[in-house]
Amino acid sequence: MDALGDLERYTLRELADLREARAGSRANAIAEYELDAGSALRVAAMADPTRTAWTTIGADPSDAAARLAAAVAPLGDGPALVISARGYGRYGRDAHRLRVDALAAMHAIADRHGVTVGVAGDWLAAEGATGTDIDPVDLPARFAGAYLGHLDSRHAYATHYMNQQRWTEGLRRLGFPERYLDVRQLEHELFTQQVRDIPADLAGSRIAVFRRVEP
């Protein structure tokens, strides 16, 4: 069973779905795709990772661990294994194993900055966290240092950046029209070298902008 529990999560999901289908139920499998239902975790006991249940957690890591333990207790013996993390962005989809303290830290980030846990997960994945073991204690400070806010578009950020640098004001003082600045080129340079954008909602109508971490 230990070897079974170490399989890729997508394989465990498929095995769990097959088991449920044989039992005449598809509820847990269907819940994977209810994106507008908010964030939730599909969990199993390590000793039997094909029996699953869904639960939710918040920003407190101790409470989150207790919630997982309570959800897993009827399913089998052993520690809790997170099979799926719906609504946690690319990190929730792509990381091999998901630590409950890291997921709780993502909720703390969401609560503090008014973003979704999906934005936090997409940012983590963009920074390469899916292939490394992250330190949950550092996540809130790392996010705060990178996050620049929500905007309507890349163009809106480029315009905001120009105003921050007082370029627009400088042109006005010199009597030059704003069209002398190539905003599209500036936008391209900013988003390929200095910042990255992540969809801030399911509709993709706004973006969250982040500083790129220096290599």
mmCIF file of C-alpha atoms in Angstrom:
data_model
loop_
_atom_site.group_PDB
_atom_site.id
_atom_site.type_symbol
_atom_site.label_atom_id
_atom_site.label_comp_id
_atom_site.label_asym_id
_atom_site.label_seq_id
_atom_site.Cartn_x
_atom_site.Cartn_y
_atom_site.Cartn_z
ATOM 1 C CA MET A 1 0.000 0.000 0.000
ATOM 2 C CA ASP A 2 2.916 2.358 0.604
ATOM 3 C CA ALA A 3 3.921 1.949 -3.050
ATOM 4 C CA LEU A 4 0.343 2.613 -4.158
ATOM 5 C CA GLY A 5 0.272 5.798 -2.092
ATOM 6 C CA ASP A 6 3.405 7.066 -3.856
ATOM 7 C CA LEU A 7 1.825 6.948 -7.325
ATOM 8 C CA GLU A 8 1.241 10.177 -9.219
ATOM 9 C CA ARG A 9 -1.897 11.921 -8.029
ATOM 10 C CA TYR A 10 -3.608 11.752 -11.417
ATOM 11 C CA THR A 11 -3.179 7.964 -11.309
ATOM 12 C CA LEU A 12 -4.676 7.810 -7.825
ATOM 13 C CA ARG A 13 -7.615 9.933 -9.014
ATOM 14 C CA GLU A 14 -8.241 7.558 -11.900
ATOM 15 C CA LEU A 15 -8.114 4.535 -9.589
ATOM 16 C CA ALA A 16 -10.470 6.230 -7.130
ATOM 17 C CA ASP A 17 -12.854 7.150 -9.950
ATOM 18 C CA LEU A 18 -12.848 3.568 -11.254
ATOM 19 C CA ARG A 19 -13.589 2.233 -7.789
ATOM 20 C CA GLU A 20 -16.500 4.629 -7.372
ATOM 21 C CA ALA A 21 -17.854 3.825 -10.824
ATOM 22 C CA ARG A 22 -17.907 0.124 -9.969
ATOM 23 C CA ALA A 23 -19.814 1.026 -6.808
ATOM 24 C CA GLY A 24 -22.340 3.010 -8.853
ATOM 25 C CA SER A 25 -21.261 6.484 -7.748
ATOM 26 C CA ARG A 26 -19.596 9.371 -9.554
ATOM 27 C CA ALA A 27 -20.106 12.151 -6.996
ATOM 28 C CA ASN A 28 -16.475 12.544 -5.933
ATOM 29 C CA ALA A 29 -15.208 12.373 -9.517
ATOM 30 C CA ILE A 30 -17.694 14.988 -10.740
ATOM 31 C CA ALA A 31 -16.775 17.324 -7.875
ATOM 32 C CA GLU A 32 -13.283 17.635 -9.397
ATOM 33 C CA TYR A 33 -14.695 19.928 -12.062
ATOM 34 C CA GLU A 34 -17.065 22.106 -10.019
ATOM 35 C CA LEU A 35 -14.651 25.031 -10.197
ATOM 36 C CA ASP A 36 -17.251 27.613 -9.203
ATOM 37 C CA ALA A 37 -17.902 25.691 -5.980
ATOM 38 C CA GLY A 38 -14.739 27.048 -4.356
ATOM 39 C CA SER A 39 -11.614 25.357 -3.050
ATOM 40 C CA ALA A 40 -11.749 21.857 -1.602
ATOM 41 C CA LEU A 41 -9.492 18.859 -1.026
ATOM 42 C CA ARG A 42 -10.132 15.279 -2.079
ATOM 43 C CA VAL A 43 -8.445 13.114 0.526
ATOM 44 C CA ALA A 44 -7.776 9.458 1.270
ATOM 45 C CA ALA A 45 -6.009 7.362 3.865
ATOM 46 C CA MET A 46 -2.501 6.351 2.849
ATOM 47 C CA ALA A 47 -3.355 2.711 3.513
ATOM 48 C CA ASP A 48 -6.211 2.794 0.965
ATOM 49 C CA PRO A 49 -5.791 5.767 -1.398
ATOM 50 C CA THR A 50 -8.664 4.772 -3.711
ATOM 51 C CA ARG A 51 -11.371 5.526 -1.113
ATOM 52 C CA THR A 52 -11.834 9.284 -1.081
ATOM 53 C CA ALA A 53 -13.848 12.088 0.464
ATOM 54 C CA TRP A 54 -13.947 15.861 0.065
ATOM 55 C CA THR A 55 -13.236 18.432 2.767
ATOM 56 C CA THR A 56 -12.329 22.096 3.093
ATOM 57 C CA ILE A 57 -9.675 23.890 5.130
ATOM 58 C CA GLY A 58 -8.743 27.432 6.108
ATOM 59 C CA ALA A 59 -5.663 29.388 7.066
ATOM 60 C CA ASP A 60 -4.970 27.716 10.435
ATOM 61 C CA PRO A 61 -2.576 24.773 9.846
ATOM 62 C CA SER A 62 -3.557 22.927 13.043
ATOM 63 C CA ASP A 63 -7.253 23.165 12.229
ATOM 64 C CA ALA A 64 -6.534 22.145 8.642
ATOM 65 C CA ALA A 65 -4.675 19.024 9.792
ATOM 66 C CA ALA A 66 -7.549 18.164 12.136
ATOM 67 C CA ARG A 67 -10.088 18.556 9.325
ATOM 68 C CA LEU A 68 -8.102 16.234 7.074
ATOM 69 C CA ALA A 69 -7.767 13.657 9.843
ATOM 70 C CA ALA A 70 -11.505 13.767 10.521
ATOM 71 C CA ALA A 71 -12.333 13.371 6.821
ATOM 72 C CA VAL A 72 -9.933 10.442 6.434
ATOM 73 C CA ALA A 73 -10.831 8.571 9.639
ATOM 74 C CA PRO A 74 -13.809 6.695 8.107
ATOM 75 C CA LEU A 75 -11.808 5.768 4.996
ATOM 76 C CA GLY A 76 -8.923 3.726 6.419
ATOM 77 C CA ASP A 77 -5.763 3.700 8.471
ATOM 78 C CA GLY A 78 -2.661 5.789 8.087
ATOM 79 C CA PRO A 79 -1.937 9.477 7.472
ATOM 80 C CA ALA A 80 -4.083 11.627 5.201
ATOM 81 C CA LEU A 81 -3.147 11.827 1.536
ATOM 82 C CA VAL A 82 -4.399 14.715 -0.598
ATOM 83 C CA ILE A 83 -5.501 13.246 -3.920
ATOM 84 C CA SER A 84 -6.824 16.459 -5.475
ATOM 85 C CA ALA A 85 -6.861 20.155 -4.627
ATOM 86 C CA ARG A 86 -9.714 21.824 -6.472
ATOM 87 C CA GLY A 87 -9.408 25.588 -6.781
ATOM 88 C CA TYR A 88 -5.732 25.780 -5.745
ATOM 89 C CA GLY A 89 -4.419 26.752 -9.170
ATOM 90 C CA ARG A 90 -1.541 25.136 -11.031
ATOM 91 C CA TYR A 91 0.280 24.270 -7.821
ATOM 92 C CA GLY A 92 -2.731 22.280 -6.630
ATOM 93 C CA ARG A 93 -2.948 20.505 -9.984
ATOM 94 C CA ASP A 94 0.722 19.817 -10.709
ATOM 95 C CA ALA A 95 2.653 19.303 -7.462
ATOM 96 C CA HIS A 96 3.389 15.635 -6.760
ATOM 97 C CA ARG A 97 2.457 15.810 -3.077
ATOM 98 C CA LEU A 98 0.517 18.544 -1.301
ATOM 99 C CA ARG A 99 1.353 19.424 2.294
ATOM 100 C CA VAL A 100 -1.545 20.617 4.398
ATOM 101 C CA ASP A 101 0.547 23.362 6.022
ATOM 102 C CA ALA A 102 1.440 24.727 2.582
ATOM 103 C CA LEU A 103 -2.215 24.700 1.533
ATOM 104 C CA ALA A 104 -3.161 26.481 4.766
ATOM 105 C CA ALA A 105 -0.479 29.101 4.062
ATOM 106 C CA MET A 106 -2.115 29.692 0.675
ATOM 107 C CA HIS A 107 -5.392 30.415 2.467
ATOM 108 C CA ALA A 108 -3.584 32.859 4.767
ATOM 109 C CA ILE A 109 -2.224 34.638 1.678
ATOM 110 C CA ALA A 110 -5.693 34.752 0.108
ATOM 111 C CA ASP A 111 -7.252 36.163 3.272
ATOM 112 C CA ARG A 112 -4.596 38.849 3.703
ATOM 113 C CA HIS A 113 -4.422 40.068 0.109
ATOM 114 C CA GLY A 114 -7.987 39.567 -1.082
ATOM 115 C CA VAL A 115 -7.041 37.052 -3.778
ATOM 116 C CA THR A 116 -8.232 33.496 -4.365
ATOM 117 C CA VAL A 117 -6.165 30.493 -3.327
ATOM 118 C CA GLY A 118 -6.066 29.744 -7.044
ATOM 119 C CA VAL A 119 -4.065 32.918 -7.653
ATOM 120 C CA ALA A 120 -1.656 31.909 -4.888
ATOM 121 C CA GLY A 121 -1.309 28.465 -6.477
ATOM 122 C CA ASP A 122 -0.733 29.830 -9.973
ATOM 123 C CA TRP A 123 1.924 32.194 -8.603
ATOM 124 C CA LEU A 124 3.672 29.345 -6.770
ATOM 125 C CA ALA A 125 3.723 27.243 -9.928
ATOM 126 C CA ALA A 126 5.062 30.163 -11.974
ATOM 127 C CA GLU A 127 7.919 30.445 -9.470
ATOM 128 C CA GLY A 128 8.774 26.765 -9.962
ATOM 129 C CA ALA A 129 7.326 25.423 -6.706
ATOM 130 C CA THR A 130 5.679 22.340 -8.225
ATOM 131 C CA GLY A 131 9.054 20.620 -8.502
ATOM 132 C CA THR A 132 10.470 21.587 -5.117
ATOM 133 C CA ASP A 133 9.648 21.165 -1.442
ATOM 134 C CA ILE A 134 8.423 24.606 -0.363
ATOM 135 C CA ASP A 135 8.672 26.086 3.119
ATOM 136 C CA PRO A 136 5.142 27.184 4.151
ATOM 137 C CA VAL A 137 6.526 29.585 6.774
ATOM 138 C CA ASP A 138 8.148 31.702 4.058
ATOM 139 C CA LEU A 139 5.197 31.787 1.671
ATOM 140 C CA PRO A 140 3.251 34.797 3.045
ATOM 141 C CA ALA A 141 6.352 37.031 3.054
ATOM 142 C CA ARG A 142 7.409 35.845 -0.407
ATOM 143 C CA PHE A 143 3.958 36.549 -1.812
ATOM 144 C CA ALA A 144 3.767 39.976 -0.158
ATOM 145 C CA GLY A 145 7.142 40.888 -1.637
ATOM 146 C CA ALA A 146 6.087 39.910 -5.154
ATOM 147 C CA TYR A 147 2.437 40.939 -5.332
ATOM 148 C CA LEU A 148 1.738 44.286 -7.015
ATOM 149 C CA GLY A 149 -2.054 44.201 -7.085
ATOM 150 C CA HIS A 150 -5.059 43.594 -9.345
ATOM 151 C CA LEU A 151 -5.561 45.434 -12.612
ATOM 152 C CA ASP A 152 -7.902 45.166 -15.571
ATOM 153 C CA SER A 153 -5.221 44.371 -18.157
ATOM 154 C CA ARG A 154 -1.536 44.424 -19.036
ATOM 155 C CA HIS A 155 -2.106 47.764 -20.717
ATOM 156 C CA ALA A 156 -3.557 49.132 -17.476
ATOM 157 C CA TYR A 157 -0.437 48.028 -15.596
ATOM 158 C CA ALA A 158 1.865 49.607 -18.188
ATOM 159 C CA THR A 159 -0.063 52.876 -17.865
ATOM 160 C CA HIS A 160 0.107 52.618 -14.066
ATOM 161 C CA TYR A 161 3.854 52.004 -14.307
ATOM 162 C CA MET A 162 4.349 55.080 -16.487
ATOM 163 C CA ASN A 163 2.465 57.182 -13.954
ATOM 164 C CA GLN A 164 4.551 55.742 -11.111
ATOM 165 C CA GLN A 165 7.731 56.704 -12.947
ATOM 166 C CA ARG A 166 6.216 60.137 -13.638
ATOM 167 C CA TRP A 167 6.875 59.731 -17.337
ATOM 168 C CA THR A 168 3.406 60.883 -18.324
ATOM 169 C CA GLU A 169 3.742 63.962 -16.137
ATOM 170 C CA GLY A 170 7.162 64.687 -17.618
ATOM 171 C CA LEU A 171 5.802 64.593 -21.160
ATOM 172 C CA ARG A 172 3.016 66.975 -20.255
ATOM 173 C CA ARG A 173 5.484 69.424 -18.745
ATOM 174 C CA LEU A 174 7.564 69.303 -21.911
ATOM 175 C CA GLY A 175 4.500 69.788 -24.060
ATOM 176 C CA PHE A 176 4.717 66.393 -25.774
ATOM 177 C CA PRO A 177 1.600 64.251 -26.398
ATOM 178 C CA GLU A 178 1.431 60.902 -24.593
ATOM 179 C CA ARG A 179 1.453 59.042 -27.910
ATOM 180 C CA TYR A 180 5.213 59.679 -28.006
ATOM 181 C CA LEU A 181 5.487 56.802 -25.545
ATOM 182 C CA ASP A 182 5.109 53.360 -27.115
ATOM 183 C CA VAL A 183 2.909 51.794 -24.434
ATOM 184 C CA ARG A 184 2.637 48.471 -26.270
ATOM 185 C CA GLN A 185 6.405 48.078 -26.391
ATOM 186 C CA LEU A 186 6.683 49.043 -22.744
ATOM 187 C CA GLU A 187 3.978 46.517 -21.882
ATOM 188 C CA HIS A 188 5.922 43.798 -23.722
ATOM 189 C CA GLU A 189 9.175 44.666 -21.961
ATOM 190 C CA LEU A 190 7.566 44.785 -18.522
ATOM 191 C CA PHE A 191 5.791 41.438 -18.812
ATOM 192 C CA THR A 192 8.747 39.585 -20.277
ATOM 193 C CA GLN A 193 11.441 40.959 -17.971
ATOM 194 C CA GLN A 194 10.100 42.542 -14.778
ATOM 195 C CA VAL A 195 6.625 41.238 -13.930
ATOM 196 C CA ARG A 196 4.231 38.391 -14.698
ATOM 197 C CA ASP A 197 0.442 38.313 -14.778
ATOM 198 C CA ILE A 198 -1.943 35.646 -13.526
ATOM 199 C CA PRO A 199 -5.713 35.535 -14.149
ATOM 200 C CA ALA A 200 -7.348 36.914 -11.007
ATOM 201 C CA ASP A 201 -10.752 35.265 -11.494
ATOM 202 C CA LEU A 202 -12.359 32.372 -13.343
ATOM 203 C CA ALA A 203 -13.684 34.705 -16.023
ATOM 204 C CA GLY A 204 -10.189 36.028 -16.727
ATOM 205 C CA SER A 205 -11.528 39.579 -16.626
ATOM 206 C CA ARG A 206 -8.759 40.889 -14.331
ATOM 207 C CA ILE A 207 -5.102 40.058 -13.728
ATOM 208 C CA ALA A 208 -2.923 39.843 -10.650
ATOM 209 C CA VAL A 209 0.549 41.253 -11.280
ATOM 210 C CA PHE A 210 3.742 40.005 -9.594
ATOM 211 C CA ARG A 211 7.391 40.945 -9.610
ATOM 212 C CA ARG A 212 9.547 38.259 -11.166
ATOM 213 C CA VAL A 213 11.973 36.677 -8.723
ATOM 214 C CA GLU A 214 15.594 37.302 -9.638
ATOM 215 C CA PRO A 215 17.271 34.064 -10.860
#
